Each structure stands twice: as C-alpha cells, then as structure tokens.
Amino acid sequence: MELQKNNEKAETLLITRFSAVGDIAMTIPLLYPLAKAYPNCRFVFVSRKRFEQFFINKPDNIIYKGVDVDDYKGIVGLRRLYKELNDEFAPDAMADLHDVLRTKILRVQFALNGVRTEHIVKGRAQKRRLISAKNKSLEPLPSTFERYLDVFVRLGYHFTPDFVSLFDGKGDISEFAAILPVKGDDKWVGVAPFARHQGKIYPIDKMREVVRQLSEKGGIKIICFGNGAEEEAVVNDWCRSYGNVISFIGKSNFNGELRLISRLDLMLCMDSANMHMASLADIPALSIWGATSPLAGFLGWRQKEEDCIQLPLECRPCSIFGNKPCCYGDYRCMDISPKVVADKIIGKLKM
C-alpha cells in the first residue's frame, strides 16, 4: 500500500486499546508511520496509564491519554469516560483496536454523536478452526498488524507501515552502569523465560540448562528479564550458579527495558510481550512456541518465522493465548531439547 503524499486531511482520530501488554506494543509499528503520514491530524491513543512507557520518541501529533479503567466501571462509568474524551478531544473518528465490551460501549456512544467509527475484526471463527482438536485448519491467519491497518484504511487513512525502531540508534542505558558491564566484543543475549500462561512457558529446568550452556560457551553476557519476586528468585539462582548471567528484574520499567533491549544482539523469549519489545527496538528474537502458534498472527513486527522454535505436533496449536490446560497433561509441545535452543542462539550469533 503506497503512502499518500501531500495529504491535507486535518482531523482528530481517537484510538482505543486497553490491553494486553503485547497487543499495546503491536500498535506502535502502525501508529508511528500513520502519524508521520498525516502530520495535520491529531491521533489520541487511549489506554492504561502505565503503557505510555512504550511510546518512546513518538511523533508530536500522537497524544497519549492514560486512564485508570477502574475509575470507569459499568455503563455509568463508561458514559462519563465518553463525555470526558469527547469534551477534551472532540474526535472526528474513532478506531477501536480492541473490540471488547468496554470499547464497544464507547464506540456506540461516539457513533450516536455522529463520529465515524471502525473496529478491529479479530477473526474469532478462523481462530477457533486453527485451535480445533478436530478438522484443524492450519492456514496462516492475518497478522494483528494487518488487522490494525485494516481499521485505519476503512477510516480513510492510507499509509505505508514502514516502522523500524523506537530509537534513532540505540537507547541510553547510562543509568544502569552500576549493574551492567561495559559492552565490548561479547554478545549480549536477553533471556525472557516467563509468560502469563503455562502453555507459553518453556520449562524452567530446561531454560536453566540453556543458560548453563550459553554461560559455558563464553563470550556471551546473558541478561534476564521478568517481573515479580517469584521470577526474580529463579533468575537470581541462575546468577549464583553460572557466570556472565545478569538479572534486570525489578531494575526499571518498560521504558528502561526497551532502552536496554535496543543494546542486545539477540532476545530469547516466549510468545510474549518481550518478543514485541524486541521488535520495537529492531532486535531479532528467537521465540519458543508451545500451545500457541505464529499462524494465529501474533508474531512480532519484522520477526522471522524461521526464528520461531516449535515442534510439529498434530495437537498444536491448541490455544490462541496459551491459557488452556494441556489435553494430555504434560505440555509435550514444550519438550524441546535445551541443546537445540542453545545451538540456535549460537548459530544466530555466528559464534
């Protein structure tokens, strides 16, 4: 799709997407080039306050409106949110990139006020066929990026999604000098071993073995990402057991993590937000897939399917989000040899 040149359109587009972390990150490769293609327009992105940390070096005509959704519960609360957004921004159009009950109610209210609205088509029936136990269809589905783009096109915005990185160069990590070594000739590999659901998590004992093999290889600094005390305890054990392993858990927020990720040579992750954060920093990600599959359309921006580590099992994928229990009870989809993962990393690093 070609970029429209000399476009004089001037209006306010309200864009909604409240969760999840990865889905928020996936909006940016569309929003940034959209804003640059339409410099006379104002793009108001409405989401949870904490996700503003992703919007590093955003175009000036993107306004981030952070809200606490717990303050707007029920029909009455959403009517109040609608009024506040309408009074503050008076949008000409609304792009609903979420299509859940909350955004549907907002969408209806804006439409009744004469605002043009469009929403994401999630392809729920296609996704059900993809994960069906019987008569499974393994046709690749449109990516989430394509689904987001389709919303903007239907609203009359035509542009080239040519996003590369949040950074012009690399992010500033000088504030972390006390915990990070000076980068020399060694390779920096990010390891993000956790995810929200078990069906997405490579077994921790296997990941520990991957870390051990990388540590013994030499020439590699392993920087681990995660969240919370339980994940930090796991990673701290690795730090004590092996050389060249560093924990970045609890050291910063999304903004700081993105700046550090921009300095990596490679990210090892699950089908998780860290894959999308690597994409935003133009860093290649080796991603491990279990219950889920890149066929569902959630592979990171400009990431390669050849960098997805997965087993060819008839039962895969069995879940879109990885939140369904394994029908066999053993998560055999994650029975991937640590040596396979370590060798893939070393090959990617050309060591």
GROMACS .gro file of N, CA and C in nm, residues 44-207:
model
  492
   44VAL      N    1  -0.516   1.051   1.906
   44VAL     CA    2  -0.527   1.037   2.051
   44VAL      C    3  -0.538   0.889   2.085
   45PHE      N    4  -0.435   0.836   2.149
   45PHE     CA    5  -0.434   0.694   2.186
   45PHE      C    6  -0.478   0.681   2.331
   46VAL      N    7  -0.588   0.609   2.354
   46VAL     CA    8  -0.645   0.595   2.487
   46VAL      C    9  -0.617   0.455   2.538
   47SER      N   10  -0.546   0.447   2.651
   47SER     CA   11  -0.511   0.317   2.707
   47SER      C   12  -0.480   0.334   2.855
   48ARG      N   13  -0.432   0.228   2.917
   48ARG     CA   14  -0.394   0.235   3.058
   48ARG      C   15  -0.269   0.322   3.074
   49LYS      N   16  -0.262   0.389   3.189
   49LYS     CA   17  -0.156   0.487   3.210
   49LYS      C   18  -0.017   0.428   3.195
   50ARG      N   19   0.003   0.307   3.248
   50ARG     CA   20   0.139   0.252   3.253
   50ARG      C   21   0.195   0.217   3.116
   51PHE      N   22   0.109   0.202   3.016
   51PHE     CA   23   0.158   0.166   2.884
   51PHE      C   24   0.217   0.284   2.807
   52GLU      N   25   0.206   0.403   2.863
   52GLU     CA   26   0.267   0.519   2.797
   52GLU      C   27   0.419   0.503   2.788
   53GLN      N   28   0.475   0.418   2.876
   53GLN     CA   29   0.620   0.395   2.876
   53GLN      C   30   0.670   0.338   2.743
   54PHE      N   31   0.582   0.275   2.665
   54PHE     CA   32   0.623   0.220   2.536
   54PHE      C   33   0.645   0.330   2.431
   55PHE      N   34   0.581   0.443   2.449
   55PHE     CA   35   0.573   0.542   2.341
   55PHE      C   36   0.694   0.635   2.344
   56ILE      N   37   0.811   0.576   2.322
   56ILE     CA   38   0.938   0.649   2.321
   56ILE      C   39   0.954   0.718   2.185
   57ASN      N   40   0.998   0.843   2.189
   57ASN     CA   41   1.024   0.920   2.066
   57ASN      C   42   0.903   0.922   1.972
   58LYS      N   43   0.785   0.936   2.029
   58LYS     CA   44   0.664   0.935   1.945
   58LYS      C   45   0.652   1.065   1.866
   59PRO      N   46   0.587   1.058   1.750
   59PRO     CA   47   0.559   1.181   1.674
   59PRO      C   48   0.478   1.280   1.758
   60ASP      N   49   0.500   1.408   1.734
   60ASP     CA   50   0.435   1.512   1.815
   60ASP      C   51   0.282   1.510   1.804
   61ASN      N   52   0.229   1.458   1.695
   61ASN     CA   53   0.084   1.460   1.678
   61ASN      C   54   0.015   1.335   1.733
   62ILE      N   55   0.090   1.252   1.807
   62ILE     CA   56   0.028   1.145   1.885
   62ILE      C   57   0.016   1.193   2.029
   63ILE      N   58  -0.106   1.192   2.080
   63ILE     CA   59  -0.133   1.228   2.219
   63ILE      C   60  -0.169   1.100   2.294
   64TYR      N   61  -0.096   1.073   2.400
   64TYR     CA   62  -0.128   0.953   2.480
   64TYR      C   63  -0.219   0.995   2.594
   65LYS      N   64  -0.338   0.936   2.598
   65LYS     CA   65  -0.435   0.964   2.704
   65LYS      C   66  -0.442   0.841   2.795
   66GLY      N   67  -0.373   0.849   2.907
   66GLY     CA   68  -0.374   0.738   3.001
   66GLY      C   69  -0.492   0.748   3.096
   67VAL      N   70  -0.562   0.637   3.115
   67VAL     CA   71  -0.677   0.635   3.205
   67VAL      C   72  -0.666   0.517   3.299
   68ASP      N   73  -0.728   0.529   3.413
   68ASP     CA   74  -0.742   0.419   3.507
   68ASP      C   75  -0.880   0.359   3.484
   69VAL      N   76  -0.885   0.243   3.418
   69VAL     CA   77  -1.014   0.187   3.379
   69VAL      C   78  -1.101   0.153   3.499
   70ASP      N   79  -1.039   0.131   3.616
   70ASP     CA   80  -1.118   0.100   3.736
   70ASP      C   81  -1.201   0.220   3.781
   71ASP      N   82  -1.167   0.337   3.732
   71ASP     CA   83  -1.244   0.457   3.765
   71ASP      C   84  -1.367   0.472   3.677
   72TYR      N   85  -1.383   0.384   3.577
   72TYR     CA   86  -1.493   0.399   3.481
   72TYR      C   87  -1.567   0.266   3.465
   73LYS      N   88  -1.615   0.211   3.575
   73LYS     CA   89  -1.682   0.082   3.571
   73LYS      C   90  -1.829   0.096   3.534
   74GLY      N   91  -1.879  -0.003   3.463
   74GLY     CA   92  -2.021  -0.008   3.430
   74GLY      C   93  -2.062   0.095   3.327
   75ILE      N   94  -2.189   0.091   3.293
   75ILE     CA   95  -2.243   0.183   3.192
   75ILE      C   96  -2.225   0.328   3.234
   76VAL      N   97  -2.251   0.356   3.360
   76VAL     CA   98  -2.240   0.494   3.407
   76VAL      C   99  -2.097   0.544   3.396
   77GLY      N  100  -2.002   0.460   3.437
   77GLY     CA  101  -1.862   0.499   3.429
   77GLY      C  102  -1.817   0.521   3.285
   78LEU      N  103  -1.861   0.435   3.194
   78LEU     CA  104  -1.820   0.448   3.054
   78LEU      C  105  -1.886   0.569   2.988
   79ARG      N  106  -2.006   0.602   3.030
   79ARG     CA  107  -2.068   0.726   2.981
   79ARG      C  108  -1.987   0.846   3.025
   80ARG      N  109  -1.936   0.841   3.148
   80ARG     CA  110  -1.853   0.950   3.198
   80ARG      C  111  -1.722   0.958   3.121
   81LEU      N  112  -1.661   0.841   3.092
   81LEU     CA  113  -1.537   0.840   3.015
   81LEU      C  114  -1.563   0.896   2.874
   82TYR      N  115  -1.673   0.853   2.813
   82TYR     CA  116  -1.709   0.907   2.681
   82TYR      C  117  -1.719   1.058   2.685
   83LYS      N  118  -1.790   1.112   2.783
   83LYS     CA  119  -1.808   1.256   2.791
   83LYS      C  120  -1.674   1.328   2.809
   84GLU      N  121  -1.588   1.272   2.895
   84GLU     CA  122  -1.458   1.335   2.917
   84GLU      C  123  -1.374   1.336   2.790
   85LEU      N  124  -1.373   1.223   2.718
   85LEU     CA  125  -1.296   1.216   2.594
   85LEU      C  126  -1.353   1.307   2.488
   86ASN      N  127  -1.484   1.312   2.479
   86ASN     CA  128  -1.549   1.396   2.379
   86ASN      C  129  -1.527   1.544   2.410
   87ASP      N  130  -1.538   1.581   2.537
   87ASP     CA  131  -1.518   1.721   2.575
   87ASP      C  132  -1.374   1.766   2.553
   88GLU      N  133  -1.279   1.676   2.582
   88GLU     CA  134  -1.138   1.714   2.572
   88GLU      C  135  -1.086   1.713   2.429
   89PHE      N  136  -1.133   1.617   2.348
   89PHE     CA  137  -1.072   1.598   2.217
   89PHE      C  138  -1.168   1.619   2.099
   90ALA      N  139  -1.298   1.611   2.120
   90ALA     CA  140  -1.398   1.626   2.013
   90ALA      C  141  -1.355   1.551   1.887
   91PRO      N  142  -1.340   1.419   1.894
   91PRO     CA  143  -1.285   1.345   1.780
   91PRO      C  144  -1.379   1.345   1.660
   92ASP      N  145  -1.319   1.337   1.542
   92ASP     CA  146  -1.395   1.322   1.418
   92ASP      C  147  -1.418   1.176   1.384
   93ALA      N  148  -1.331   1.090   1.436
   93ALA     CA  149  -1.340   0.947   1.406
   93ALA      C  150  -1.283   0.868   1.523
   94MET      N  151  -1.321   0.741   1.531
   94MET     CA  152  -1.272   0.653   1.636
   94MET      C  153  -1.230   0.520   1.576
   95ALA      N  154  -1.110   0.475   1.613
   95ALA     CA  155  -1.060   0.344   1.572
   95ALA      C  156  -1.053   0.256   1.696
   96ASP      N  157  -1.137   0.155   1.702
   96ASP     CA  158  -1.140   0.063   1.816
   96ASP      C  159  -1.053  -0.057   1.780
   97LEU      N  160  -0.933  -0.062   1.839
   97LEU     CA  161  -0.841  -0.171   1.812
   97LEU      C  162  -0.854  -0.285   1.913
   98HIS      N  163  -0.959  -0.281   1.994
   98HIS     CA  164  -0.976  -0.380   2.100
   98HIS      C  165  -1.102  -0.463   2.080
   99ASP      N  166  -1.214  -0.398   2.055
   99ASP     CA  167  -1.343  -0.464   2.032
   99ASP      C  168  -1.381  -0.557   2.147
  100VAL      N  169  -1.381  -0.503   2.268
  100VAL     CA  170  -1.436  -0.571   2.385
  100VAL      C  171  -1.554  -0.488   2.434
  101LEU      N  172  -1.625  -0.538   2.534
  101LEU     CA  173  -1.747  -0.471   2.577
  101LEU      C  174  -1.723  -0.324   2.609
  102ARG      N  175  -1.614  -0.294   2.680
  102ARG     CA  176  -1.584  -0.157   2.720
  102ARG      C  177  -1.573  -0.065   2.597
  103THR      N  178  -1.496  -0.109   2.497
  103THR     CA  179  -1.476  -0.023   2.381
  103THR      C  180  -1.598  -0.022   2.289
  104LYS      N  181  -1.674  -0.131   2.289
  104LYS     CA  182  -1.797  -0.132   2.210
  104LYS      C  183  -1.895  -0.028   2.262
  105ILE      N  184  -1.907  -0.018   2.395
  105ILE     CA  185  -1.998   0.081   2.453
  105ILE      C  186  -1.952   0.222   2.420
  106LEU      N  187  -1.822   0.247   2.429
  106LEU     CA  188  -1.769   0.378   2.391
  106LEU      C  189  -1.795   0.405   2.244
  107ARG      N  190  -1.776   0.304   2.163
  107ARG     CA  191  -1.793   0.319   2.018
  107ARG      C  192  -1.935   0.357   1.982
  108VAL      N  193  -2.030   0.292   2.045
  108VAL     CA  194  -2.170   0.322   2.018
  108VAL      C  195  -2.203   0.466   2.055
  109GLN      N  196  -2.150   0.510   2.169
  109GLN     CA  197  -2.179   0.646   2.213
  109GLN      C  198  -2.120   0.750   2.117
  110PHE      N  199  -2.000   0.725   2.070
  110PHE     CA  200  -1.942   0.818   1.973
  110PHE      C  201  -2.019   0.814   1.841
  111ALA      N  202  -2.059   0.695   1.797
  111ALA     CA  203  -2.134   0.683   1.673
  111ALA      C  204  -2.266   0.758   1.681
  112LEU      N  205  -2.334   0.749   1.795
  112LEU     CA  206  -2.461   0.820   1.812
  112LEU      C  207  -2.442   0.971   1.808
  113ASN      N  208  -2.318   1.016   1.834
  113ASN     CA  209  -2.287   1.158   1.828
  113ASN      C  210  -2.234   1.200   1.691
  114GLY      N  211  -2.244   1.109   1.593
  114GLY     CA  212  -2.204   1.142   1.457
  114GLY      C  213  -2.058   1.118   1.425
  115VAL      N  214  -1.984   1.053   1.514
  115VAL     CA  215  -1.842   1.024   1.492
  115VAL      C  216  -1.828   0.897   1.408
  116ARG      N  217  -1.745   0.902   1.305
  116ARG     CA  218  -1.718   0.782   1.225
  116ARG      C  219  -1.642   0.681   1.311
  117THR      N  220  -1.685   0.556   1.309
  117THR     CA  221  -1.618   0.453   1.390
  117THR      C  222  -1.592   0.329   1.306
  118GLU      N  223  -1.479   0.265   1.336
  118GLU     CA  224  -1.446   0.134   1.281
  118GLU      C  225  -1.378   0.054   1.391
  119HIS      N  226  -1.384  -0.078   1.380
  119HIS     CA  227  -1.323  -0.162   1.483
  119HIS      C  228  -1.250  -0.279   1.421
  120ILE      N  229  -1.159  -0.336   1.500
  120ILE     CA  230  -1.080  -0.450   1.456
  120ILE      C  231  -1.169  -0.571   1.433
  121VAL      N  232  -1.142  -0.643   1.327
  121VAL     CA  233  -1.207  -0.771   1.301
  121VAL      C  234  -1.110  -0.879   1.346
  122LYS      N  235  -1.141  -0.943   1.456
  122LYS     CA  236  -1.045  -1.035   1.519
  122LYS      C  237  -1.040  -1.173   1.454
  123GLY      N  238  -1.137  -1.206   1.371
  123GLY     CA  239  -1.135  -1.338   1.307
  123GLY      C  240  -1.154  -1.451   1.405
  124ARG      N  241  -1.248  -1.435   1.495
  124ARG     CA  242  -1.265  -1.535   1.602
  124ARG      C  243  -1.299  -1.673   1.547
  125ALA      N  244  -1.382  -1.679   1.443
  125ALA     CA  245  -1.418  -1.810   1.385
  125ALA      C  246  -1.295  -1.876   1.323
  126GLN      N  247  -1.211  -1.800   1.255
  126GLN     CA  248  -1.089  -1.853   1.197
  126GLN      C  249  -0.997  -1.908   1.307
  127LYS      N  250  -0.988  -1.835   1.417
  127LYS     CA  251  -0.901  -1.877   1.526
  127LYS      C  252  -0.953  -2.005   1.592
  128ARG      N  253  -1.085  -2.018   1.600
  128ARG     CA  254  -1.141  -2.141   1.657
  128ARG      C  255  -1.106  -2.261   1.570
  129ARG      N  256  -1.107  -2.244   1.438
  129ARG     CA  257  -1.070  -2.355   1.349
  129ARG      C  258  -0.922  -2.388   1.361
  130LEU      N  259  -0.840  -2.287   1.384
  130LEU     CA  260  -0.697  -2.308   1.397
  130LEU      C  261  -0.662  -2.394   1.518
  131ILE      N  262  -0.736  -2.376   1.627
  131ILE     CA  263  -0.704  -2.449   1.751
  131ILE      C  264  -0.797  -2.567   1.776
  132SER      N  265  -0.883  -2.598   1.681
  132SER     CA  266  -0.978  -2.708   1.697
  132SER      C  267  -0.906  -2.842   1.709
  133ALA      N  268  -0.957  -2.928   1.795
  133ALA     CA  269  -0.898  -3.062   1.810
  133ALA      C  270  -0.930  -3.150   1.689
  134LYS      N  271  -1.042  -3.123   1.623
  134LYS     CA  272  -1.083  -3.199   1.505
  134LYS      C  273  -1.095  -3.103   1.387
  135ASN      N  274  -1.060  -3.152   1.268
  135ASN     CA  275  -1.070  -3.072   1.146
  135ASN      C  276  -0.996  -2.939   1.161
  136LYS      N  277  -0.878  -2.944   1.218
  136LYS     CA  278  -0.796  -2.825   1.239
  136LYS      C  279  -0.755  -2.765   1.105
  137SER      N  280  -0.766  -2.634   1.092
  137SER     CA  281  -0.719  -2.564   0.973
  137SER      C  282  -0.591  -2.491   1.006
  138LEU      N  283  -0.483  -2.526   0.935
  138LEU     CA  284  -0.352  -2.466   0.963
  138LEU      C  285  -0.315  -2.358   0.864
  139GLU      N  286  -0.416  -2.293   0.807
  139GLU     CA  287  -0.391  -2.180   0.718
  139GLU      C  288  -0.347  -2.060   0.802
  140PRO      N  289  -0.238  -1.992   0.763
  140PRO     CA  290  -0.195  -1.873   0.837
  140PRO      C  291  -0.304  -1.765   0.837
  141LEU      N  292  -0.330  -1.707   0.952
  141LEU     CA  293  -0.430  -1.603   0.964
  141LEU      C  294  -0.366  -1.465   0.945
  142PRO      N  295  -0.445  -1.365   0.910
  142PRO     CA  296  -0.388  -1.229   0.901
  142PRO      C  297  -0.322  -1.191   1.032
  143SER      N  298  -0.212  -1.119   1.023
  143SER     CA  299  -0.144  -1.076   1.145
  143SER      C  300  -0.224  -0.968   1.215
  144THR      N  301  -0.196  -0.950   1.343
  144THR     CA  302  -0.261  -0.841   1.417
  144THR      C  303  -0.228  -0.707   1.354
  145PHE      N  304  -0.109  -0.693   1.300
  145PHE     CA  305  -0.071  -0.568   1.233
  145PHE      C  306  -0.162  -0.543   1.112
  146GLU      N  307  -0.190  -0.647   1.037
  146GLU     CA  308  -0.281  -0.633   0.922
  146GLU      C  309  -0.421  -0.597   0.969
  147ARG      N  310  -0.464  -0.655   1.079
  147ARG     CA  311  -0.598  -0.626   1.132
  147ARG      C  312  -0.605  -0.481   1.181
  148TYR      N  313  -0.500  -0.432   1.247
  148TYR     CA  314  -0.497  -0.292   1.289
  148TYR      C  315  -0.499  -0.200   1.166
  149LEU      N  316  -0.413  -0.232   1.069
  149LEU     CA  317  -0.405  -0.149   0.948
  149LEU      C  318  -0.539  -0.141   0.878
  150ASP      N  319  -0.611  -0.251   0.873
  150ASP     CA  320  -0.742  -0.255   0.807
  150ASP      C  321  -0.840  -0.155   0.870
  151VAL      N  322  -0.832  -0.138   1.002
  151VAL     CA  323  -0.920  -0.042   1.070
  151VAL      C  324  -0.892   0.099   1.019
  152PHE      N  325  -0.764   0.135   1.011
  152PHE     CA  326  -0.728   0.270   0.967
  152PHE      C  327  -0.766   0.293   0.820
  153VAL      N  328  -0.746   0.190   0.738
  153VAL     CA  329  -0.781   0.203   0.596
  153VAL      C  330  -0.930   0.226   0.579
  154ARG      N  331  -1.012   0.153   0.656
  154ARG     CA  332  -1.157   0.171   0.646
  154ARG      C  333  -1.201   0.309   0.692
  155LEU      N  334  -1.119   0.373   0.773
  155LEU     CA  335  -1.148   0.511   0.815
  155LEU      C  336  -1.092   0.614   0.718
  156GLY      N  337  -1.025   0.568   0.611
  156GLY     CA  338  -0.975   0.659   0.509
  156GLY      C  339  -0.830   0.697   0.521
  157TYR      N  340  -0.755   0.625   0.607
  157TYR     CA  341  -0.613   0.654   0.625
  157TYR      C  342  -0.530   0.551   0.548
  158HIS      N  343  -0.458   0.599   0.448
  158HIS     CA  344  -0.377   0.513   0.364
  158HIS      C  345  -0.231   0.552   0.383
  159PHE      N  346  -0.149   0.458   0.426
  159PHE     CA  347  -0.010   0.490   0.456
  159PHE      C  348   0.074   0.363   0.448
  160THR      N  349   0.204   0.381   0.443
  160THR     CA  350   0.297   0.269   0.438
  160THR      C  351   0.348   0.239   0.578
  161PRO      N  352   0.322   0.122   0.633
  161PRO     CA  353   0.372   0.087   0.766
  161PRO      C  354   0.520   0.050   0.759
  162ASP      N  355   0.605   0.151   0.765
  162ASP     CA  356   0.749   0.132   0.744
  162ASP      C  357   0.829   0.151   0.873
  163PHE      N  358   0.767   0.123   0.986
  163PHE     CA  359   0.833   0.138   1.115
  163PHE      C  360   0.957   0.049   1.124
  164VAL      N  361   1.064   0.104   1.183
  164VAL     CA  362   1.186   0.027   1.204
  164VAL      C  363   1.216   0.013   1.353
  165SER      N  364   1.224   0.125   1.425
  165SER     CA  365   1.263   0.118   1.565
  165SER      C  366   1.215   0.242   1.640
  166LEU      N  367   1.199   0.227   1.771
  166LEU     CA  368   1.169   0.343   1.856
  166LEU      C  369   1.288   0.436   1.867
  167PHE      N  370   1.405   0.385   1.835
  167PHE     CA  371   1.528   0.459   1.859
  167PHE      C  372   1.598   0.496   1.729
  168ASP      N  373   1.655   0.614   1.728
  168ASP     CA  374   1.744   0.655   1.621
  168ASP      C  375   1.885   0.618   1.666
  169GLY      N  376   1.922   0.495   1.644
  169GLY     CA  377   2.044   0.441   1.701
  169GLY      C  378   2.010   0.345   1.813
  170LYS      N  379   2.062   0.371   1.932
  170LYS     CA  380   2.039   0.284   2.047
  170LYS      C  381   1.989   0.365   2.165
  171GLY      N  382   1.920   0.299   2.257
  171GLY     CA  383   1.869   0.365   2.376
  171GLY      C  384   1.979   0.395   2.476
  172ASP      N  385   1.955   0.496   2.558
  172ASP     CA  386   2.051   0.538   2.661
  172ASP      C  387   2.038   0.448   2.783
  173ILE      N  388   2.145   0.378   2.818
  173ILE     CA  389   2.142   0.290   2.935
  173ILE      C  390   2.245   0.333   3.040
  174SER      N  391   2.288   0.458   3.034
  174SER     CA  392   2.392   0.506   3.126
  174SER      C  393   2.347   0.496   3.271
  175GLU      N  394   2.216   0.506   3.297
  175GLU     CA  395   2.168   0.500   3.435
  175GLU      C  396   2.183   0.360   3.496
  176PHE      N  397   2.210   0.261   3.412
  176PHE     CA  398   2.225   0.124   3.461
  176PHE      C  399   2.372   0.081   3.468
  177ALA      N  400   2.463   0.176   3.464
  177ALA     CA  401   2.607   0.145   3.460
  177ALA      C  402   2.650   0.062   3.579
  178ALA      N  403   2.583   0.078   3.693
  178ALA     CA  404   2.625   0.006   3.814
  178ALA      C  405   2.594  -0.142   3.807
  179ILE      N  406   2.499  -0.182   3.723
  179ILE     CA  407   2.460  -0.323   3.718
  179ILE      C  408   2.493  -0.390   3.586
  180LEU      N  409   2.531  -0.310   3.486
  180LEU     CA  410   2.563  -0.366   3.355
  180LEU      C  411   2.710  -0.344   3.324
  181PRO      N  412   2.775  -0.443   3.264
  181PRO     CA  413   2.915  -0.425   3.225
  181PRO      C  414   2.925  -0.334   3.102
  182VAL      N  415   3.043  -0.287   3.076
  182VAL     CA  416   3.068  -0.214   2.952
  182VAL      C  417   3.068  -0.316   2.838
  183LYS      N  418   2.995  -0.285   2.733
  183LYS     CA  419   2.984  -0.381   2.622
  183LYS      C  420   3.109  -0.373   2.535
  184GLY      N  421   3.177  -0.485   2.525
  184GLY     CA  422   3.293  -0.495   2.440
  184GLY      C  423   3.263  -0.581   2.320
  185ASP      N  424   3.346  -0.680   2.296
  185ASP     CA  425   3.325  -0.770   2.183
  185ASP      C  426   3.227  -0.883   2.215
  186ASP      N  427   3.191  -0.896   2.342
  186ASP     CA  428   3.100  -1.003   2.381
  186ASP      C  429   2.960  -0.977   2.327
  187LYS      N  430   2.884  -1.083   2.313
  187LYS     CA  431   2.747  -1.074   2.266
  187LYS      C  432   2.653  -1.063   2.386
  188TRP      N  433   2.553  -0.977   2.374
  188TRP     CA  434   2.452  -0.962   2.479
  188TRP      C  435   2.325  -1.033   2.434
  189VAL      N  436   2.286  -1.134   2.511
  189VAL     CA  437   2.164  -1.209   2.481
  189VAL      C  438   2.063  -1.185   2.592
  190GLY      N  439   1.949  -1.132   2.558
  190GLY     CA  440   1.840  -1.119   2.654
  190GLY      C  441   1.768  -1.252   2.666
  191VAL      N  442   1.734  -1.289   2.787
  191VAL     CA  443   1.656  -1.411   2.810
  191VAL      C  444   1.532  -1.372   2.890
  192ALA      N  445   1.416  -1.392   2.829
  192ALA     CA  446   1.288  -1.362   2.894
  192ALA      C  447   1.211  -1.493   2.904
  193PRO      N  448   1.232  -1.569   3.013
  193PRO     CA  449   1.183  -1.706   3.019
  193PRO      C  450   1.038  -1.722   3.066
  194PHE      N  451   0.971  -1.612   3.093
  194PHE     CA  452   0.839  -1.621   3.155
  194PHE      C  453   0.730  -1.570   3.061
  195ALA      N  454   0.608  -1.612   3.091
  195ALA     CA  455   0.490  -1.564   3.019
  195ALA      C  456   0.372  -1.575   3.114
  196ARG      N  457   0.261  -1.521   3.072
  196ARG     CA  458   0.144  -1.516   3.160
  196ARG      C  459   0.082  -1.654   3.181
  197HIS      N  460   0.084  -1.737   3.077
  197HIS     CA  461   0.015  -1.866   3.084
  197HIS      C  462   0.114  -1.982   3.064
  198GLN      N  463   0.086  -2.094   3.130
  198GLN     CA  464   0.177  -2.209   3.128
  198GLN      C  465   0.200  -2.262   2.987
  199GLY      N  466   0.097  -2.258   2.904
  199GLY     CA  467   0.110  -2.309   2.768
  199GLY      C  468   0.210  -2.234   2.683
  200LYS      N  469   0.259  -2.121   2.734
  200LYS     CA  470   0.358  -2.042   2.661
  200LYS      C  471   0.498  -2.051   2.724
  201ILE      N  472   0.511  -2.118   2.837
  201ILE     CA  473   0.637  -2.114   2.912
  201ILE      C  474   0.721  -2.238   2.887
  202TYR      N  475   0.840  -2.219   2.834
  202TYR     CA  476   0.938  -2.327   2.822
  202TYR      C  477   0.976  -2.370   2.963
  203PRO      N  478   0.976  -2.501   2.994
  203PRO     CA  479   1.002  -2.545   3.131
  203PRO      C  480   1.128  -2.482   3.191
  204ILE      N  481   1.114  -2.435   3.313
  204ILE     CA  482   1.222  -2.359   3.376
  204ILE      C  483   1.350  -2.441   3.389
  205ASP      N  484   1.338  -2.573   3.415
  205ASP     CA  485   1.459  -2.654   3.426
  205ASP      C  486   1.531  -2.665   3.292
  206LYS      N  487   1.455  -2.667   3.184
  206LYS     CA  488   1.516  -2.669   3.052
  206LYS      C  489   1.581  -2.535   3.019
  207MET      N  490   1.513  -2.426   3.055
  207MET     CA  491   1.570  -2.294   3.029
  207MET      C  492   1.698  -2.274   3.112
   0.00000   0.00000   0.00000
